[in-house]
Structures are given as structure tokens and as C-alpha cells.
Amino acid sequence: MVILVAYSVWFYPFELAFLAPSHHRGLYLVDVVTDLFFAADILLTFFVAYIDSKTNMIVYDSRRIANRYLSTWFVMDVASTIPYQALYLLFTGRQQVWSCYSLLGLFRFWRLVRVEELFKRLEKNIKFNYFAVRCFRLSCVALFSAHCAACLFFLLAEENHGGKTWIDDFAKYGDETNIWLRYTVAVYWSATTMTTVGYGDLRAENTRERIFITGYMLFNLGLTAYLIGNMTDLVVESARRTMEYRKSIEVASTFVNRNCLPRRLEEQVLAYMSLRFQAERMNQQRFIEELPKSIRRRVCRHLFLPAVQQVYLFKDVSIGTLTSLVSKLRAEYMPPREEVILRKEGPDEVYIIVSGEVEIVSSTTTGGESRLDGELIRSLESLSSGDMFGEAAALCCTPQRFTFRTKVLSQLLRLKTAMLLEAMRINHHDSVTIINNFLRVSITIYISYSANPV
């Protein structure tokens, strides 16, 4: 239907302005077939359900559908479908370009409403690039306006029999009988007028042409404002995120400099503000929290359950307990060299690594490559995807013995210690399983790390 709309509204002005009456007869059949398609669409619309704007419910009742259509678009749809020129030719046997029947054919432009609906649907469809769709839409508006103005301006000159017109100097452009050359010259005039270039080689030669050009230039004021406004909006929207990023970094830098924060802490603050923007599209926690509870549980189970099942601590734990735990997990991204857990910190949370790498570091008085809270540190071991940390302090209810720091950009699942203990309290069998897993694996590693000379 959109293709037929494009044909009818684009070709009809060209047909009136540039084709001789003898050529019109061959196009009547094409126009009638096109009109039949739109007539069939009118009939089908009486059987298409719609969404009530007041109740947001789908209406299937045929009587209400018919009443709504008859009271809205039906009259204009019928007016745009009647083949006026074909009927005029059928009853009179004559073809007059500027007859009222030809003017009634301009009702075909009502069909552009369908194209407008198509563009709105494309702009909302995330499968298509919004910027590209919007630019294509604006280009179509500009080209169609130039096309219609060119056809109408040429038609005014053709109907001015015996008088001086703007096409009197047409011979300098080539063969006057060449239809496509005529159209090209007319579009050239329309484009130069629309863009306010106005070379002056094509100009109005009579009052009727001057009136038309005056109206066209006034129309171009609104069209230019529409095009520039939309393009400005697209450019500003594409640059908005960059400006927000720059402002946030500037605010953070001002805060750091004003308070004379240490170099390491300054890097952490700026790294977090940078990651906040870079990983915002990847950060799914905010979106998950907006979902209803039942849907949120199923989404969390789909996203996090496979990762939780790989962790040694939850091996052989019942699916019910795991489902309860994954619904309480919070996913977040951490920038490189960010301290997730600090030494001597309370056992408030445990973490599961989904992606990235986390290293275990310990303070020392000699050696090391960097400083942590004023002390030299050394790396003990690296943890990767599927590993867990912070559980030893949580299950033993002791302060953290080591600092855990990200080495690269990492996605972590965070679980409150209180929630873990509550799940273990509810299910005694799973609690025993978790403790056995911890004693079998974690204690050995924890004791080996405790051989720290500090």
C-alpha cells in the first residue's frame, strides 16, 4: 500500500503537468487498478479491530468499528479513491487538464497519511536506526515538496496560452519537446528557490507566476524551519550524552582538586564516573528492578542461575534455594583497579565473578608495585569467571583478611551476607551442604593465605 501511495502522489502531479492528453489515456488503467486496491483497503478497514483511547482495550465489535471509521477517515478515504479523471473521460469523452475533475484528483494526497504512519512505526522500531529513518523522512519531505512545486509551476506556464511565461527562454536548455528535460529544468528552478539560492536565470514573467512564487517562498519558510529544527534536534540528541559525560567528569575533577584527594583516590573517582557512562547500556540492574516481582524472579533466574550453579559454595544446593538467592542478586560493573572489598572491612557482602578478573592483594612492608591506603601491597592470587570471594568472612563472621581488587573491567554479582544466612537458616539441608562445600574447599585456601608475614 505504501508503494502504491508513493506512485499515486508522486506521479499524479507529473502526469498533469508534463504528459500530453494522449498519454493520459494509457495511464488510466494503472490509476484505476491502484484505486481498486485502496477501495479494497476501505472495505477491509471495517473488519479491523482498534484500541480504544479511553480504556486501552481492543475493540472487536463490528458495529463500533464501523461507527468509528465512518466518523473519522471514511469520507476522505473515499474521496481519495474515486477515479475522477477516468469518470470524466468516460462520460464526456474529452480530456481537459485543468478541469475540476483533475483538481478533485488532488484528494490522492490524503493517502500520504499512510506514509506518515509507516514512518512513525519505523521510528519506534528498534531494529532500524532512528537517525537514519529520521533523515530519510526529512529528505522525502524536501524532495516531494520540490517535485510538486516544479510540476505546478510548469503547469501554470503551459496553461497561459499566448502570454509570456518563464518557459519562453527554455530553448537555451535544449529540446523543448523532451519531457524529462522539461521536468529537470522545473525541478532545478524549484530547488534553487527552496534553498534561497535564486540564480535568476528562471523567473516569473506574469502576475499568476509571481503570485505562485510568492506563496511558494512563504511555504519554504515553514518547510526550512521544520527541516532545520528536526536536524538540529537529531544532532543535539546525538551529542547530549557526550555533553553529560564531559560535565560529570568536570564536576568530579573540580571536587577532587578542591578537596586535595590523594592521587589513587582521584583515579578511582574519575574511573567510576567514566565507567558510569561507558557501561550504562550494559548495566541491567536498574531495568530489572523496574519489572514486576514475578517477572523479575524469572529474568534473574535466566540470567544469573547458570553463573551461581558454577560456584563451588552452591554445589548440590536445591534449585529452590538457588532461585531464592538469584532473585536477590545485584549485578554491577566495576572499573579496573577498583577495590571491591577492603581489608578489615565488615563481612557485609559476598561476590560472584561473571566476567573479568579480580586479584587478592595483601599489605606488606617491603616490595610490591603499588600502594593501598598508604601501605605497599602484593598480589596473592587472581580470580576469574565462576569464582567467588568474600564468603569466608561472611560464614565465619570475621572481618575481611584481604583486599579484593579488579584487574580489568568486571561484572560482579553482589549478595548481601544477611540474605545468604537467611536462606541457609530457612533450609537446614542446604545450609549443611553449603558449610561442607566451604570446609572442603575454602578453608584450605584461606589458611594458606593466612601465612601472611604481616
mmCIF file of C-alpha atoms in Angstrom, residues 29-169:
data_model
loop_
_atom_site.group_PDB
_atom_site.id
_atom_site.type_symbol
_atom_site.label_atom_id
_atom_site.label_comp_id
_atom_site.label_asym_id
_atom_site.label_seq_id
_atom_site.Cartn_x
_atom_site.Cartn_y
_atom_site.Cartn_z
ATOM 1 C CA LEU A 29 -5.878 1.671 -16.412
ATOM 2 C CA VAL A 30 -2.946 1.864 -13.984
ATOM 3 C CA ASP A 31 -4.733 4.536 -11.950
ATOM 4 C CA VAL A 32 -7.946 2.517 -11.833
ATOM 5 C CA VAL A 33 -6.114 -0.620 -10.638
ATOM 6 C CA THR A 34 -4.412 1.464 -7.937
ATOM 7 C CA ASP A 35 -7.760 2.904 -6.870
ATOM 8 C CA LEU A 36 -9.212 -0.600 -6.656
ATOM 9 C CA PHE A 37 -6.523 -1.571 -4.154
ATOM 10 C CA PHE A 38 -7.417 1.419 -1.976
ATOM 11 C CA ALA A 39 -11.120 0.605 -2.317
ATOM 12 C CA ALA A 40 -10.407 -2.924 -1.074
ATOM 13 C CA ASP A 41 -8.471 -1.412 1.820
ATOM 14 C CA ILE A 42 -11.520 0.708 2.738
ATOM 15 C CA LEU A 43 -13.677 -2.414 2.892
ATOM 16 C CA LEU A 44 -11.139 -4.309 4.981
ATOM 17 C CA THR A 45 -10.896 -1.436 7.460
ATOM 18 C CA PHE A 46 -14.494 -2.212 8.563
ATOM 19 C CA PHE A 47 -13.189 -5.525 9.930
ATOM 20 C CA VAL A 48 -10.010 -4.306 11.647
ATOM 21 C CA ALA A 49 -10.103 -4.073 15.446
ATOM 22 C CA TYR A 50 -8.775 -0.956 17.143
ATOM 23 C CA ILE A 51 -7.587 0.132 20.591
ATOM 24 C CA ASP A 52 -9.992 2.380 22.475
ATOM 25 C CA SER A 53 -8.090 5.513 23.561
ATOM 26 C CA LYS A 54 -10.099 5.821 26.798
ATOM 27 C CA THR A 55 -9.999 2.235 28.052
ATOM 28 C CA ASN A 56 -6.870 0.976 26.186
ATOM 29 C CA MET A 57 -8.855 -2.162 25.368
ATOM 30 C CA ILE A 58 -9.028 -3.791 21.934
ATOM 31 C CA VAL A 59 -12.461 -3.342 20.353
ATOM 32 C CA TYR A 60 -13.695 -6.275 18.268
ATOM 33 C CA ASP A 61 -17.357 -5.282 17.934
ATOM 34 C CA SER A 62 -18.061 -4.749 14.225
ATOM 35 C CA ARG A 63 -20.684 -2.061 14.855
ATOM 36 C CA ARG A 64 -18.340 0.054 16.984
ATOM 37 C CA ILE A 65 -15.563 -0.435 14.407
ATOM 38 C CA ALA A 66 -17.844 0.735 11.595
ATOM 39 C CA ASN A 67 -19.129 3.748 13.559
ATOM 40 C CA ARG A 68 -15.615 4.822 14.420
ATOM 41 C CA TYR A 69 -14.388 4.543 10.826
ATOM 42 C CA LEU A 70 -17.423 6.293 9.350
ATOM 43 C CA SER A 71 -16.990 9.195 11.770
ATOM 44 C CA THR A 72 -13.262 9.662 11.118
ATOM 45 C CA TRP A 73 -11.386 8.820 7.926
ATOM 46 C CA PHE A 74 -14.036 7.164 5.779
ATOM 47 C CA VAL A 75 -15.140 10.256 3.823
ATOM 48 C CA MET A 76 -11.602 11.331 2.960
ATOM 49 C CA ASP A 77 -10.575 7.775 2.063
ATOM 50 C CA VAL A 78 -13.492 7.514 -0.376
ATOM 51 C CA ALA A 79 -12.773 10.956 -1.826
ATOM 52 C CA SER A 80 -9.151 9.975 -2.453
ATOM 53 C CA THR A 81 -10.169 6.711 -4.147
ATOM 54 C CA ILE A 82 -12.756 7.876 -6.709
ATOM 55 C CA PRO A 83 -11.167 7.921 -10.247
ATOM 56 C CA TYR A 84 -12.347 11.409 -11.221
ATOM 57 C CA GLN A 85 -10.411 11.721 -14.470
ATOM 58 C CA ALA A 86 -11.470 8.281 -15.677
ATOM 59 C CA LEU A 87 -15.112 9.096 -14.932
ATOM 60 C CA TYR A 88 -14.821 12.446 -16.723
ATOM 61 C CA LEU A 89 -13.332 10.744 -19.781
ATOM 62 C CA LEU A 90 -15.962 8.017 -19.654
ATOM 63 C CA PHE A 91 -18.939 10.399 -19.583
ATOM 64 C CA THR A 92 -17.638 13.216 -21.816
ATOM 65 C CA GLY A 93 -15.031 11.566 -23.991
ATOM 66 C CA ARG A 94 -12.811 14.625 -23.505
ATOM 67 C CA GLN A 95 -9.593 15.260 -21.588
ATOM 68 C CA GLN A 96 -9.030 18.686 -20.042
ATOM 69 C CA VAL A 97 -6.012 19.014 -17.825
ATOM 70 C CA TRP A 98 -7.332 21.883 -15.699
ATOM 71 C CA SER A 99 -10.900 20.585 -15.389
ATOM 72 C CA CYS A 100 -12.454 20.367 -11.928
ATOM 73 C CA TYR A 101 -12.213 16.574 -12.217
ATOM 74 C CA SER A 102 -8.434 16.829 -12.415
ATOM 75 C CA LEU A 103 -8.374 19.101 -9.365
ATOM 76 C CA LEU A 104 -10.515 16.629 -7.440
ATOM 77 C CA GLY A 105 -7.812 14.091 -8.147
ATOM 78 C CA LEU A 106 -5.625 16.031 -5.710
ATOM 79 C CA PHE A 107 -7.530 14.208 -2.976
ATOM 80 C CA ARG A 108 -4.981 11.471 -3.617
ATOM 81 C CA PHE A 109 -2.592 13.403 -1.406
ATOM 82 C CA TRP A 110 -4.723 12.302 1.546
ATOM 83 C CA ARG A 111 -3.097 8.918 1.123
ATOM 84 C CA LEU A 112 0.127 10.396 2.487
ATOM 85 C CA VAL A 113 -1.355 9.728 5.924
ATOM 86 C CA ARG A 114 -0.407 6.085 5.403
ATOM 87 C CA VAL A 115 3.206 7.026 4.719
ATOM 88 C CA GLU A 116 3.227 9.123 7.884
ATOM 89 C CA GLU A 117 2.021 6.103 9.872
ATOM 90 C CA LEU A 118 4.737 3.951 8.321
ATOM 91 C CA PHE A 119 7.496 6.378 9.324
ATOM 92 C CA LYS A 120 6.161 6.590 12.880
ATOM 93 C CA ARG A 121 6.273 2.809 13.170
ATOM 94 C CA LEU A 122 9.794 2.675 11.726
ATOM 95 C CA GLU A 123 10.999 5.321 14.185
ATOM 96 C CA LYS A 124 9.649 3.267 17.092
ATOM 97 C CA ASN A 125 11.093 0.020 15.756
ATOM 98 C CA ILE A 126 14.470 -0.581 17.431
ATOM 99 C CA LYS A 127 15.541 -2.785 14.506
ATOM 100 C CA PHE A 128 16.034 0.386 12.455
ATOM 101 C CA ASN A 129 18.433 3.213 13.197
ATOM 102 C CA TYR A 130 16.382 6.189 14.394
ATOM 103 C CA PHE A 131 18.805 8.777 12.984
ATOM 104 C CA ALA A 132 18.785 7.152 9.523
ATOM 105 C CA VAL A 133 14.977 6.796 9.441
ATOM 106 C CA ARG A 134 14.501 10.391 10.533
ATOM 107 C CA CYS A 135 16.936 11.733 7.947
ATOM 108 C CA PHE A 136 15.267 9.680 5.210
ATOM 109 C CA ARG A 137 11.887 11.030 6.251
ATOM 110 C CA LEU A 138 13.082 14.644 6.124
ATOM 111 C CA SER A 139 14.700 14.022 2.731
ATOM 112 C CA CYS A 140 11.424 12.629 1.380
ATOM 113 C CA VAL A 141 9.537 15.720 2.604
ATOM 114 C CA ALA A 142 12.010 18.089 0.929
ATOM 115 C CA LEU A 143 12.111 16.154 -2.363
ATOM 116 C CA PHE A 144 8.340 15.775 -2.539
ATOM 117 C CA SER A 145 7.811 19.493 -1.906
ATOM 118 C CA ALA A 146 10.293 20.407 -4.636
ATOM 119 C CA HIS A 147 8.673 17.903 -7.025
ATOM 120 C CA CYS A 148 5.135 19.215 -6.515
ATOM 121 C CA ALA A 149 6.226 22.860 -6.827
ATOM 122 C CA ALA A 150 8.097 22.098 -10.064
ATOM 123 C CA CYS A 151 5.080 20.360 -11.593
ATOM 124 C CA LEU A 152 2.652 23.087 -10.598
ATOM 125 C CA PHE A 153 4.926 25.895 -11.785
ATOM 126 C CA PHE A 154 5.339 24.227 -15.169
ATOM 127 C CA LEU A 155 1.589 23.635 -15.401
ATOM 128 C CA LEU A 156 0.901 27.334 -14.788
ATOM 129 C CA ALA A 157 3.142 28.230 -17.717
ATOM 130 C CA GLU A 158 1.592 25.629 -20.009
ATOM 131 C CA GLU A 159 -1.931 26.896 -19.316
ATOM 132 C CA ASN A 160 -1.032 30.525 -20.018
ATOM 133 C CA HIS A 161 -1.823 30.326 -23.732
ATOM 134 C CA GLY A 162 -0.366 33.174 -25.762
ATOM 135 C CA GLY A 163 1.089 35.054 -22.794
ATOM 136 C CA LYS A 164 4.700 35.463 -21.770
ATOM 137 C CA THR A 165 5.840 32.743 -19.329
ATOM 138 C CA TRP A 166 9.033 31.588 -17.677
ATOM 139 C CA ILE A 167 9.477 28.797 -20.226
ATOM 140 C CA ASP A 168 9.844 31.199 -23.133
ATOM 141 C CA ASP A 169 13.606 31.043 -22.614
#
